[in-house]
CSV table of C-alpha atoms in Angstrom, one decimal:
chain,number,residue,atom,x,y,z
A,1435,UNK,CA,-8.4,-36.9,31.4
A,1436,UNK,CA,-5.2,-38.4,31.1
A,1437,UNK,CA,-2.4,-37.2,33.0
A,1438,UNK,CA,-1.0,-37.0,29.9
A,1439,UNK,CA,-4.1,-35.6,28.0
A,1440,UNK,CA,-4.0,-33.1,30.8
A,1441,UNK,CA,0.0,-32.1,29.7
A,1442,UNK,CA,-0.5,-32.3,25.6
A,1443,UNK,CA,-3.6,-29.8,26.4
A,1444,UNK,CA,-1.3,-27.4,28.6
A,1445,UNK,CA,1.1,-27.2,26.5
A,1446,UNK,CA,-0.4,-26.5,23.5
A,1447,UNK,CA,-3.3,-23.6,24.8
A,1448,UNK,CA,1.2,-22.3,26.2
A,1449,UNK,CA,2.5,-22.6,22.0
A,1450,UNK,CA,-0.9,-20.3,21.1
A,1451,UNK,CA,-0.3,-17.8,24.1
A,1452,UNK,CA,2.8,-17.7,22.4
A,1453,UNK,CA,1.3,-17.0,19.9
A,1454,UNK,CA,-1.4,-14.1,20.6
A,1455,UNK,CA,1.8,-12.7,21.9
A,1456,UNK,CA,3.6,-12.0,19.5
A,1457,UNK,CA,0.9,-10.7,17.0
A,1458,UNK,CA,0.1,-8.4,20.3
A,1459,UNK,CA,3.2,-7.4,19.9
A,1460,UNK,CA,2.5,-6.6,16.2
A,1461,UNK,CA,5.7,-9.5,15.2
A,1462,UNK,CA,5.1,-11.8,12.3
A,1463,UNK,CA,3.7,-14.5,11.6
A,1464,UNK,CA,6.1,-16.5,8.5
A,1465,UNK,CA,5.2,-20.0,6.9
A,1466,UNK,CA,7.3,-21.7,9.2
A,1467,UNK,CA,6.6,-20.6,12.1
A,1468,UNK,CA,3.5,-22.8,13.7
A,1469,UNK,CA,0.5,-21.6,13.8
A,1470,UNK,CA,-2.9,-22.1,14.4
A,1471,UNK,CA,-5.1,-24.4,12.5
A,1472,UNK,CA,-7.8,-22.2,12.7
A,1473,UNK,CA,-5.5,-19.2,11.6
A,1474,UNK,CA,-4.9,-20.8,8.4
A,1475,UNK,CA,-7.5,-21.8,7.2
A,1476,UNK,CA,-8.7,-18.6,7.7
A,1477,UNK,CA,-5.8,-17.4,6.1
A,1478,UNK,CA,-6.3,-19.2,2.8
A,1479,UNK,CA,-9.7,-18.6,2.6
A,1480,UNK,CA,-9.4,-15.0,3.0
A,1481,UNK,CA,-6.8,-14.4,0.9
A,1482,UNK,CA,-7.5,-16.8,-1.6
A,1483,UNK,CA,-11.4,-15.5,-2.0
A,1484,UNK,CA,-9.4,-12.4,-2.2
A,1485,UNK,CA,-7.1,-13.8,-5.4
A,1486,UNK,CA,-9.7,-15.0,-7.4
A,1487,UNK,CA,-12.1,-12.1,-6.9
A,1488,UNK,CA,-9.0,-10.7,-8.5
A,1489,UNK,CA,-8.9,-13.1,-11.9
A,1490,UNK,CA,-12.3,-12.8,-12.0
A,1491,UNK,CA,-12.4,-9.3,-11.6
A,1492,UNK,CA,-10.2,-9.2,-15.0
A,1493,UNK,CA,-14.0,-9.5,-17.0
A,1494,UNK,CA,-15.8,-6.9,-17.1
A,1495,UNK,CA,-14.0,-4.6,-17.5
A,1496,UNK,CA,-11.8,-6.7,-20.1
A,1497,UNK,CA,-15.3,-6.3,-21.5
A,1498,UNK,CA,-14.5,-3.3,-23.1
A,1499,UNK,CA,-10.8,-3.1,-23.8
A,1500,UNK,CA,-11.6,-3.2,-27.8
A,1501,UNK,CA,-14.2,-0.6,-27.1
A,1502,UNK,CA,-12.3,1.7,-25.7
A,1503,UNK,CA,-13.2,5.4,-26.7
A,1504,UNK,CA,-9.7,6.3,-27.5
A,1505,UNK,CA,-6.2,4.2,-27.9
A,1506,UNK,CA,-4.9,5.9,-24.9
A,1507,UNK,CA,-7.9,4.3,-22.8
A,1508,UNK,CA,-7.4,1.6,-24.5
A,1509,UNK,CA,-3.7,1.1,-23.4
A,1510,UNK,CA,-5.3,2.1,-19.0
A,1511,UNK,CA,-7.8,-0.6,-19.3
A,1512,UNK,CA,-5.0,-2.9,-21.4
A,1513,UNK,CA,-2.9,-1.9,-18.2
A,1514,UNK,CA,-5.2,-2.2,-15.6
A,1515,UNK,CA,-6.8,-5.7,-16.2
A,1516,UNK,CA,-3.5,-7.1,-16.7
A,1517,UNK,CA,-2.4,-5.6,-13.0
A,1518,UNK,CA,-5.3,-7.5,-11.7
A,1519,UNK,CA,-4.5,-10.7,-13.6
A,1520,UNK,CA,-0.8,-9.1,-11.4
A,1521,UNK,CA,-2.3,-9.0,-8.0
A,1522,UNK,CA,-4.2,-12.1,-8.6
A,1523,UNK,CA,-0.9,-14.3,-8.4
A,1524,UNK,CA,0.6,-12.6,-5.7
A,1525,UNK,CA,-2.7,-13.9,-3.8
A,1526,UNK,CA,-1.8,-17.2,-5.5
A,1527,UNK,CA,1.5,-17.0,-4.4
A,1528,UNK,CA,1.0,-16.0,-0.8
A,1529,UNK,CA,-2.1,-18.6,0.1
A,1530,UNK,CA,1.2,-20.9,-1.2
A,1531,UNK,CA,2.7,-20.7,1.5
A,1532,UNK,CA,0.4,-21.5,3.8
A,1533,UNK,CA,-0.1,-25.3,2.1
A,1534,UNK,CA,-2.9,-25.3,-0.1
A,1535,UNK,CA,-1.5,-25.6,-3.9
A,1536,UNK,CA,-2.5,-24.0,-6.3
A,1537,UNK,CA,-4.7,-26.1,-8.6
A,1538,UNK,CA,-6.5,-27.0,-5.3
A,1539,UNK,CA,-7.2,-23.7,-5.1
A,1540,UNK,CA,-8.9,-22.3,-8.9
A,1541,UNK,CA,-10.4,-25.6,-8.4
A,1542,UNK,CA,-12.5,-24.6,-5.6
A,1543,UNK,CA,-13.2,-21.8,-7.9
A,1544,UNK,CA,-14.4,-23.9,-10.6
A,1545,UNK,CA,-16.4,-25.8,-8.7
A,1546,UNK,CA,-18.0,-23.1,-6.8
A,1547,UNK,CA,-17.0,-24.0,-3.9
A,1548,UNK,CA,-14.7,-20.8,-3.1
A,1549,UNK,CA,-15.8,-18.0,-3.2
A,1550,UNK,CA,-15.2,-14.3,-5.2
A,1551,UNK,CA,-16.7,-10.6,-4.0
A,1552,UNK,CA,-19.9,-9.8,-5.1
A,1553,UNK,CA,-19.2,-6.6,-7.1
A,1554,UNK,CA,-18.0,-9.0,-9.8
A,1555,UNK,CA,-21.4,-10.1,-11.6
A,1556,UNK,CA,-22.8,-7.3,-12.2
A,1557,UNK,CA,-22.6,-6.6,-15.7
A,1558,UNK,CA,-21.5,-3.6,-17.4
A,1559,UNK,CA,-23.3,-2.2,-20.3
A,1560,UNK,CA,-21.6,1.1,-21.3
A,1561,UNK,CA,-18.1,2.5,-20.7
A,1562,UNK,CA,-19.1,5.1,-18.3
A,1563,UNK,CA,-19.2,2.1,-15.9
A,1564,UNK,CA,-15.7,1.3,-16.7
A,1565,UNK,CA,-15.4,4.7,-14.4
A,1566,UNK,CA,-17.8,4.4,-12.0
A,1567,UNK,CA,-15.8,0.5,-10.8
A,1568,UNK,CA,-11.5,2.6,-11.0
A,1569,UNK,CA,-13.4,5.0,-8.3
A,1570,UNK,CA,-16.1,3.1,-5.9
A,1571,UNK,CA,-14.8,-0.6,-6.6
A,1572,UNK,CA,-11.7,0.3,-6.7
A,1573,UNK,CA,-11.7,2.3,-3.9
A,1574,UNK,CA,-13.5,0.3,-2.1
A,1575,UNK,CA,-10.7,-2.3,-2.3
A,1576,UNK,CA,-8.5,0.3,-1.6
A,1577,UNK,CA,-9.9,1.0,1.8
A,1578,UNK,CA,-10.6,-2.2,2.6
A,1579,UNK,CA,-6.3,-3.1,1.2
A,1580,UNK,CA,-4.8,-0.2,2.8
A,1581,UNK,CA,-4.8,-1.9,5.9
A,1582,UNK,CA,-3.8,-5.2,4.5
A,1583,UNK,CA,-0.4,-4.4,4.4
A,1584,UNK,CA,-0.6,-4.3,8.4
A,1585,UNK,CA,-1.6,-8.0,8.8
A,1586,UNK,CA,0.2,-10.0,10.5
A,1587,UNK,CA,1.1,-12.8,8.2
A,1588,UNK,CA,3.8,-11.9,6.4
A,1589,UNK,CA,3.9,-13.2,2.9
A,1590,UNK,CA,0.3,-11.4,2.9
A,1591,UNK,CA,0.9,-7.7,4.1
A,1592,UNK,CA,4.0,-7.8,1.7
A,1593,UNK,CA,1.7,-9.1,-1.5
A,1594,UNK,CA,-0.9,-6.1,0.8
A,1595,UNK,CA,1.9,-3.5,0.1
A,1596,UNK,CA,2.9,-4.6,-3.7
A,1597,UNK,CA,-0.9,-4.6,-4.7
A,1598,UNK,CA,-1.8,-0.8,-3.1
A,1599,UNK,CA,0.8,0.7,-4.4
A,1600,UNK,CA,-0.7,-0.6,-7.8
A,1601,UNK,CA,-4.7,0.6,-7.5
A,1602,UNK,CA,-4.0,3.9,-7.2
A,1603,UNK,CA,-4.0,4.1,-10.2
A,1604,UNK,CA,-6.4,2.0,-11.1
A,1605,UNK,CA,-9.0,4.3,-9.2
A,1606,UNK,CA,-7.4,8.2,-10.0
A,1607,UNK,CA,-8.3,6.8,-14.1
A,1608,UNK,CA,-11.6,5.8,-13.4
A,1609,UNK,CA,-12.2,9.0,-11.6
A,1610,UNK,CA,-10.6,10.6,-14.6
A,1611,UNK,CA,-13.5,8.9,-16.8
A,1612,UNK,CA,-16.7,10.0,-14.9
A,1613,UNK,CA,-15.4,14.0,-14.5
A,1614,UNK,CA,-14.0,13.6,-18.4
A,1615,UNK,CA,-17.8,12.7,-18.9
A,1616,UNK,CA,-19.8,14.5,-16.0
A,1617,UNK,CA,-18.3,17.3,-18.6
A,1618,UNK,CA,-19.2,16.1,-21.5
A,1619,UNK,CA,-22.8,16.5,-23.0
A,1620,UNK,CA,-26.2,15.6,-21.7
A,1621,UNK,CA,-26.4,11.7,-22.9
A,1622,UNK,CA,-21.8,12.0,-21.2
A,1623,UNK,CA,-23.2,13.6,-17.9
A,1624,UNK,CA,-26.4,10.6,-17.7
A,1625,UNK,CA,-24.6,8.3,-19.0
A,1626,UNK,CA,-22.0,9.1,-16.1
A,1627,UNK,CA,-25.0,9.6,-13.3
A,1628,UNK,CA,-26.8,6.1,-14.3
A,1629,UNK,CA,-22.9,4.3,-13.5
A,1630,UNK,CA,-22.6,6.5,-10.5
A,1631,UNK,CA,-26.3,4.2,-10.1
A,1632,UNK,CA,-26.1,0.9,-11.0
A,1633,UNK,CA,-22.6,0.7,-9.2
A,1634,UNK,CA,-23.2,1.6,-5.7
A,1635,UNK,CA,-25.0,0.6,-3.4
A,1636,UNK,CA,-23.1,-2.7,-4.4
A,1637,UNK,CA,-19.4,-1.1,-4.6
A,1638,UNK,CA,-21.3,-0.3,-0.6
A,1639,UNK,CA,-21.8,-4.2,0.5
A,1640,UNK,CA,-18.2,-5.1,-1.1
A,1641,UNK,CA,-17.4,-4.6,2.5
A,1642,UNK,CA,-18.6,-7.5,3.2
A,1643,UNK,CA,-22.4,-7.7,5.9
A,1644,UNK,CA,-23.4,-5.7,8.7
A,1645,UNK,CA,-20.5,-6.4,11.8
A,1646,UNK,CA,-23.4,-8.4,14.0
A,1647,UNK,CA,-23.8,-10.5,11.3
A,1648,UNK,CA,-20.3,-10.9,10.8
A,1649,UNK,CA,-19.3,-13.5,13.6
A,1650,UNK,CA,-15.9,-14.4,12.8
A,1651,UNK,CA,-15.0,-10.6,12.8
A,1652,UNK,CA,-14.0,-10.3,16.2
A,1653,UNK,CA,-11.1,-13.0,16.0
A,1654,UNK,CA,-10.1,-12.3,12.5
A,1655,UNK,CA,-9.7,-8.7,15.1
A,1656,UNK,CA,-7.5,-10.2,17.3
A,1657,UNK,CA,-5.2,-12.0,14.5
A,1658,UNK,CA,-4.7,-9.3,12.9
A,1659,UNK,CA,-6.1,-10.9,9.8
A,1660,UNK,CA,-8.2,-8.2,9.6
A,1661,UNK,CA,-7.8,-4.4,11.3
A,1662,UNK,CA,-10.8,-2.3,11.4
A,1663,UNK,CA,-14.5,-3.6,11.0
A,1664,UNK,CA,-17.0,-3.9,7.8
A,1665,UNK,CA,-19.3,-1.2,8.9
A,1666,UNK,CA,-16.3,1.3,9.8
A,1667,UNK,CA,-14.4,0.4,5.9
A,1668,UNK,CA,-18.1,0.4,4.5
A,1669,UNK,CA,-18.6,4.3,6.7
A,1670,UNK,CA,-15.4,5.5,5.6
A,1671,UNK,CA,-15.9,5.1,2.7
A,1672,UNK,CA,-19.2,6.6,2.0
A,1673,UNK,CA,-17.8,10.0,3.8
A,1674,UNK,CA,-15.3,10.0,0.6
A,1675,UNK,CA,-17.1,9.1,-1.4
A,1676,UNK,CA,-20.1,11.8,-0.1
A,1677,UNK,CA,-17.8,14.3,-0.4
A,1678,UNK,CA,-16.3,13.2,-3.8
A,1679,UNK,CA,-19.1,12.4,-5.9
A,1680,UNK,CA,-19.5,16.3,-5.3
A,1681,UNK,CA,-16.8,17.4,-8.3
A,1682,UNK,CA,-18.6,15.2,-10.8
A,1683,UNK,CA,-21.7,17.7,-10.3
A,1684,UNK,CA,-23.8,14.0,-9.8
A,1685,UNK,CA,-25.1,12.4,-6.9
A,1686,UNK,CA,-24.7,9.3,-5.1
A,1687,UNK,CA,-28.3,7.9,-5.4
A,1688,UNK,CA,-29.2,7.0,-1.4
A,1689,UNK,CA,-31.9,9.9,-0.7
A,1690,UNK,CA,-31.3,9.1,3.4
A,1691,UNK,CA,-27.7,9.9,2.9
A,1692,UNK,CA,-27.2,13.6,5.0
A,1693,UNK,CA,-24.0,14.8,6.5
A,1694,UNK,CA,-24.1,14.1,10.1
A,1695,UNK,CA,-22.4,16.6,12.5
A,1696,UNK,CA,-22.9,14.9,16.0
A,1697,UNK,CA,-22.0,11.6,14.6
A,1698,UNK,CA,-18.7,14.0,12.0
A,1699,UNK,CA,-20.0,10.8,9.2
A,1700,UNK,CA,-22.7,10.6,7.3
A,1701,UNK,CA,-25.7,8.7,7.3
A,1702,UNK,CA,-27.0,5.7,5.1
A,1703,UNK,CA,-29.2,5.1,4.2
A,1704,UNK,CA,-30.6,0.9,4.2
A,1705,UNK,CA,-28.5,-1.7,1.6
A,1706,UNK,CA,-30.8,-4.6,0.4
A,1707,UNK,CA,-29.1,-7.4,2.1
A,1708,UNK,CA,-31.2,-9.6,0.3
A,1709,UNK,CA,-30.5,-9.2,-3.1
A,1710,UNK,CA,-25.9,-9.2,-1.1
A,1711,UNK,CA,-27.8,-13.4,-0.7
A,1712,UNK,CA,-29.0,-13.5,-3.5
A,1713,UNK,CA,-25.3,-12.4,-5.3
A,1714,UNK,CA,-22.9,-14.5,-2.9
A,1715,UNK,CA,-25.1,-17.5,-3.2
A,1716,UNK,CA,-24.7,-17.8,-6.9
A,1717,UNK,CA,-27.2,-16.1,-7.8
A,1718,UNK,CA,-26.3,-12.6,-9.1
A,1719,UNK,CA,-26.7,-10.7,-13.3
A,1720,UNK,CA,-23.7,-12.7,-14.4
A,1721,UNK,CA,-22.9,-15.3,-11.9
A,1722,UNK,CA,-23.0,-17.5,-14.2
A,1723,UNK,CA,-21.2,-16.1,-16.9
A,1724,UNK,CA,-18.2,-15.1,-15.1
A,1725,UNK,CA,-17.3,-18.1,-13.6
A,1726,UNK,CA,-18.2,-19.9,-17.4
A,1727,UNK,CA,-15.2,-17.9,-19.4
A,1728,UNK,CA,-13.3,-18.3,-16.0
A,1729,UNK,CA,-14.0,-21.6,-16.5
A,1730,UNK,CA,-13.1,-21.9,-20.5
A,1731,UNK,CA,-10.1,-19.7,-19.9
A,1732,UNK,CA,-8.9,-23.0,-18.0
A,1733,UNK,CA,-9.9,-25.7,-20.0
A,1734,UNK,CA,-8.6,-24.1,-23.0
A,1735,UNK,CA,-5.3,-23.0,-21.9
A,1736,UNK,CA,-4.9,-26.8,-20.5
A,1737,UNK,CA,-3.0,-28.0,-24.1
A,1738,UNK,CA,-0.4,-24.9,-23.8
A,1739,UNK,CA,0.4,-25.9,-20.2
A,1740,UNK,CA,0.9,-29.4,-21.3
A,1741,UNK,CA,2.4,-28.2,-24.2
A,1742,UNK,CA,5.5,-25.7,-22.8
A,1743,UNK,CA,6.2,-29.1,-19.5
A,1744,UNK,CA,6.5,-31.3,-22.6
A,1745,UNK,CA,9.1,-28.8,-24.7
A,1746,UNK,CA,10.2,-28.1,-20.8
A,1747,UNK,CA,11.1,-31.0,-19.7
A,1748,UNK,CA,13.3,-32.2,-23.5
A,1749,UNK,CA,15.0,-29.9,-23.9
A,1750,UNK,CA,16.6,-30.7,-19.7
A,1751,UNK,CA,16.7,-34.4,-21.4
A,1752,UNK,CA,18.5,-32.9,-23.7
A,1753,UNK,CA,20.8,-30.7,-21.5
A,1754,UNK,CA,22.0,-33.0,-19.3
A,1755,UNK,CA,22.3,-35.6,-23.0
A,1756,UNK,CA,24.7,-32.0,-23.6
B,1041,UNK,CA,11.9,-18.8,1.2
B,1042,UNK,CA,8.2,-19.1,1.5
B,1043,UNK,CA,6.5,-22.2,-0.5
B,1044,UNK,CA,8.1,-25.2,1.9
B,1045,UNK,CA,4.8,-26.9,2.1
B,1046,UNK,CA,4.4,-27.1,-1.5
B,1047,UNK,CA,3.7,-30.1,-3.6
B,1048,UNK,CA,3.2,-30.5,-7.0
B,1049,UNK,CA,2.3,-33.0,-9.3
B,1050,UNK,CA,3.1,-34.1,-13.1
B,1051,UNK,CA,1.2,-31.7,-14.4
B,1052,UNK,CA,2.1,-28.6,-12.9
B,1053,UNK,CA,4.8,-26.2,-13.3
B,1054,UNK,CA,7.0,-25.8,-10.6
B,1055,UNK,CA,6.7,-23.2,-9.1
B,1056,UNK,CA,10.5,-20.7,-8.9
B,1057,UNK,CA,11.3,-17.9,-6.2
B,1058,UNK,CA,12.0,-14.5,-8.0
B,1059,UNK,CA,15.0,-11.5,-6.2
B,1060,UNK,CA,14.9,-8.9,-8.2
B,1061,UNK,CA,17.9,-5.9,-8.4
B,1062,UNK,CA,16.0,-2.9,-8.2
B,1063,UNK,CA,19.1,-0.3,-10.4
B,1064,UNK,CA,22.4,-1.1,-10.4
B,1065,UNK,CA,24.1,-1.3,-7.1
B,1066,UNK,CA,21.6,-2.4,-4.9
B,1067,UNK,CA,21.4,-6.3,-4.0
B,1068,UNK,CA,18.7,-8.8,-4.8
B,1069,UNK,CA,15.9,-9.3,-2.9
B,1070,UNK,CA,13.1,-11.6,-2.6
B,1071,UNK,CA,10.1,-10.3,-3.4
B,1072,UNK,CA,7.5,-13.6,-4.8
B,1073,UNK,CA,8.1,-17.0,-6.8
B,1074,UNK,CA,5.4,-17.8,-9.6
B,1075,UNK,CA,4.5,-20.9,-11.3
B,1076,UNK,CA,6.9,-21.7,-15.0
B,1077,UNK,CA,7.8,-24.4,-16.7
B,1078,UNK,CA,11.3,-23.6,-17.3
B,1079,UNK,CA,13.4,-21.1,-16.1
B,1080,UNK,CA,12.8,-18.7,-19.4
B,1081,UNK,CA,9.7,-19.3,-18.8
B,1082,UNK,CA,10.6,-18.1,-15.3
B,1083,UNK,CA,12.6,-14.6,-16.5
B,1084,UNK,CA,9.8,-14.2,-19.1
B,1085,UNK,CA,7.1,-14.2,-16.2
B,1086,UNK,CA,9.1,-12.6,-13.8
B,1087,UNK,CA,9.1,-9.8,-15.8
B,1088,UNK,CA,5.4,-9.2,-15.8
B,1089,UNK,CA,4.6,-9.6,-13.4
B,1090,UNK,CA,6.9,-7.8,-10.7
B,1091,UNK,CA,8.7,-5.0,-13.2
B,1092,UNK,CA,5.7,-3.9,-14.5
B,1093,UNK,CA,6.8,0.1,-12.8
B,1094,UNK,CA,10.5,-0.1,-13.8
B,1095,UNK,CA,10.6,-2.4,-9.9
B,1096,UNK,CA,14.5,-3.7,-11.7
B,1097,UNK,CA,16.9,-3.8,-14.1
B,1098,UNK,CA,17.8,-7.4,-13.6
B,1099,UNK,CA,16.2,-10.6,-12.2
B,1100,UNK,CA,17.3,-14.0,-10.6
B,1101,UNK,CA,15.4,-16.5,-10.6
B,1102,UNK,CA,15.6,-20.0,-8.7
B,1103,UNK,CA,13.1,-23.4,-8.4
B,1104,UNK,CA,11.3,-23.2,-5.2
B,1105,UNK,CA,12.5,-27.2,-4.4
B,1106,UNK,CA,16.3,-25.8,-4.8
B,1107,UNK,CA,16.6,-23.4,-1.9
B,1108,UNK,CA,17.5,-24.9,1.5
B,1109,UNK,CA,15.8,-22.7,4.9
B,1110,UNK,CA,16.8,-22.9,8.8
B,1111,UNK,CA,14.3,-23.7,11.3
B,1112,UNK,CA,12.3,-21.1,12.8
B,1113,UNK,CA,12.1,-23.7,16.1
B,1114,UNK,CA,15.9,-23.3,15.5
B,1115,UNK,CA,16.0,-19.5,16.3
B,1116,UNK,CA,16.6,-18.9,19.2
B,1117,UNK,CA,19.9,-21.5,19.9
B,1118,UNK,CA,21.0,-20.3,16.4
B,1119,UNK,CA,21.0,-16.8,16.9
B,1120,UNK,CA,21.3,-16.3,20.3
B,1121,UNK,CA,25.0,-16.7,20.9
B,1122,UNK,CA,25.4,-13.0,19.3
B,1123,UNK,CA,23.2,-12.1,22.1
B,1124,UNK,CA,25.8,-11.7,24.4
B,1125,UNK,CA,29.0,-10.4,22.6
B,1126,UNK,CA,28.3,-6.7,22.1
B,1127,UNK,CA,32.2,-6.4,21.4
B,1128,UNK,CA,31.8,-7.0,18.4
B,1129,UNK,CA,30.5,-4.3,18.3
B,1130,UNK,CA,31.7,-0.2,17.9
B,1131,UNK,CA,29.8,0.9,20.5
B,1132,UNK,CA,31.7,-1.3,23.5
B,1133,UNK,CA,34.5,0.7,23.8
B,1134,UNK,CA,35.0,3.4,25.9
B,1135,UNK,CA,36.4,6.5,24.0
B,1136,UNK,CA,37.2,9.9,25.6
B,1137,UNK,CA,34.9,12.9,23.3
B,1138,UNK,CA,37.7,14.5,21.8
B,1139,UNK,CA,38.8,11.6,19.9
B,1140,UNK,CA,38.3,12.9,16.4
B,1141,UNK,CA,37.2,10.7,12.7
B,1142,UNK,CA,36.8,7.3,13.9
């Protein structure tokens, strides 16, 4: 190695050490600060995946807006879906501060190159699914997101604070839907249990692979863009839900679910990782439908984007002339 | 300003930074950014995105490209001179405890 190369290597590792020291001291990293390329790339992937999940996540619920049972439920559902759009936007904006453009991210989604949460590839078959999504899916999301309010990257953490503030209503309205159904007639109670049966395992999978199959976790935790491991968060979710389901007089579809006094946690049954991989890799029940809906919405909106831009340009020329 | 990296192509809407006054008497504060074709649309979108729950009574938007920011690499030389000017702080002055209302 030449002296020049040696010095360059030493210098860059000194900068990198300084970066890690900042993270260790809980000093937030801001967009214009130096950061390792891998940190930037990991964040772009994590934040854009999360943004895509919010946007695709509007689809399963939008399915029920026209068929919500009451005006109150309809207004709530519209507000919730609008929130998801907002959350997608907060996240896209924070990813943009890392040097990726909105168009690039949307292209990656539409070309099937970017991932989004596997949960949104399941169908919403009954009204009770709106309740189960709010309680379980949003519940799992909150479990994941609350620690991210302390993520090391400033714009990401700030977006997460705003999102978490809004998610709480999503989860509560979902639980309320199930609570009302659980006190209804036999058919309604059956519908409630059926929705829980279908959404439970996909929600448990939302935390991602087991820790020993999650190679990036250690580095992400060192960088504080992940604060707890997948399995830690999953355990916390199971513990909370196992208690909450009792209030509904329903049960979680897991014969192995049992309180473990020694661990002070619930033990739970094996996860079907095969199903998880299938859904992640595009073979879930609704993958094609979801992506097609997104691509169509984007294509159908193209003339609006162009017209708005042309209108703005015409106005600015007029203003200059005046 | 958070978005200095973003490059706009010719067909995409420009990026705007959004500032919101949460209530009368307080400063406008940066809350985030969004894309819009013009200022009017930026304000409308900012209302829908950043004030859905009474977070604001006034919105400012400014196109991101108009914001100039200090360089974080120069932070040390830019802000260090303030460190040795402790006499700018009220606690620097030694006064008797009996002195009231000051």
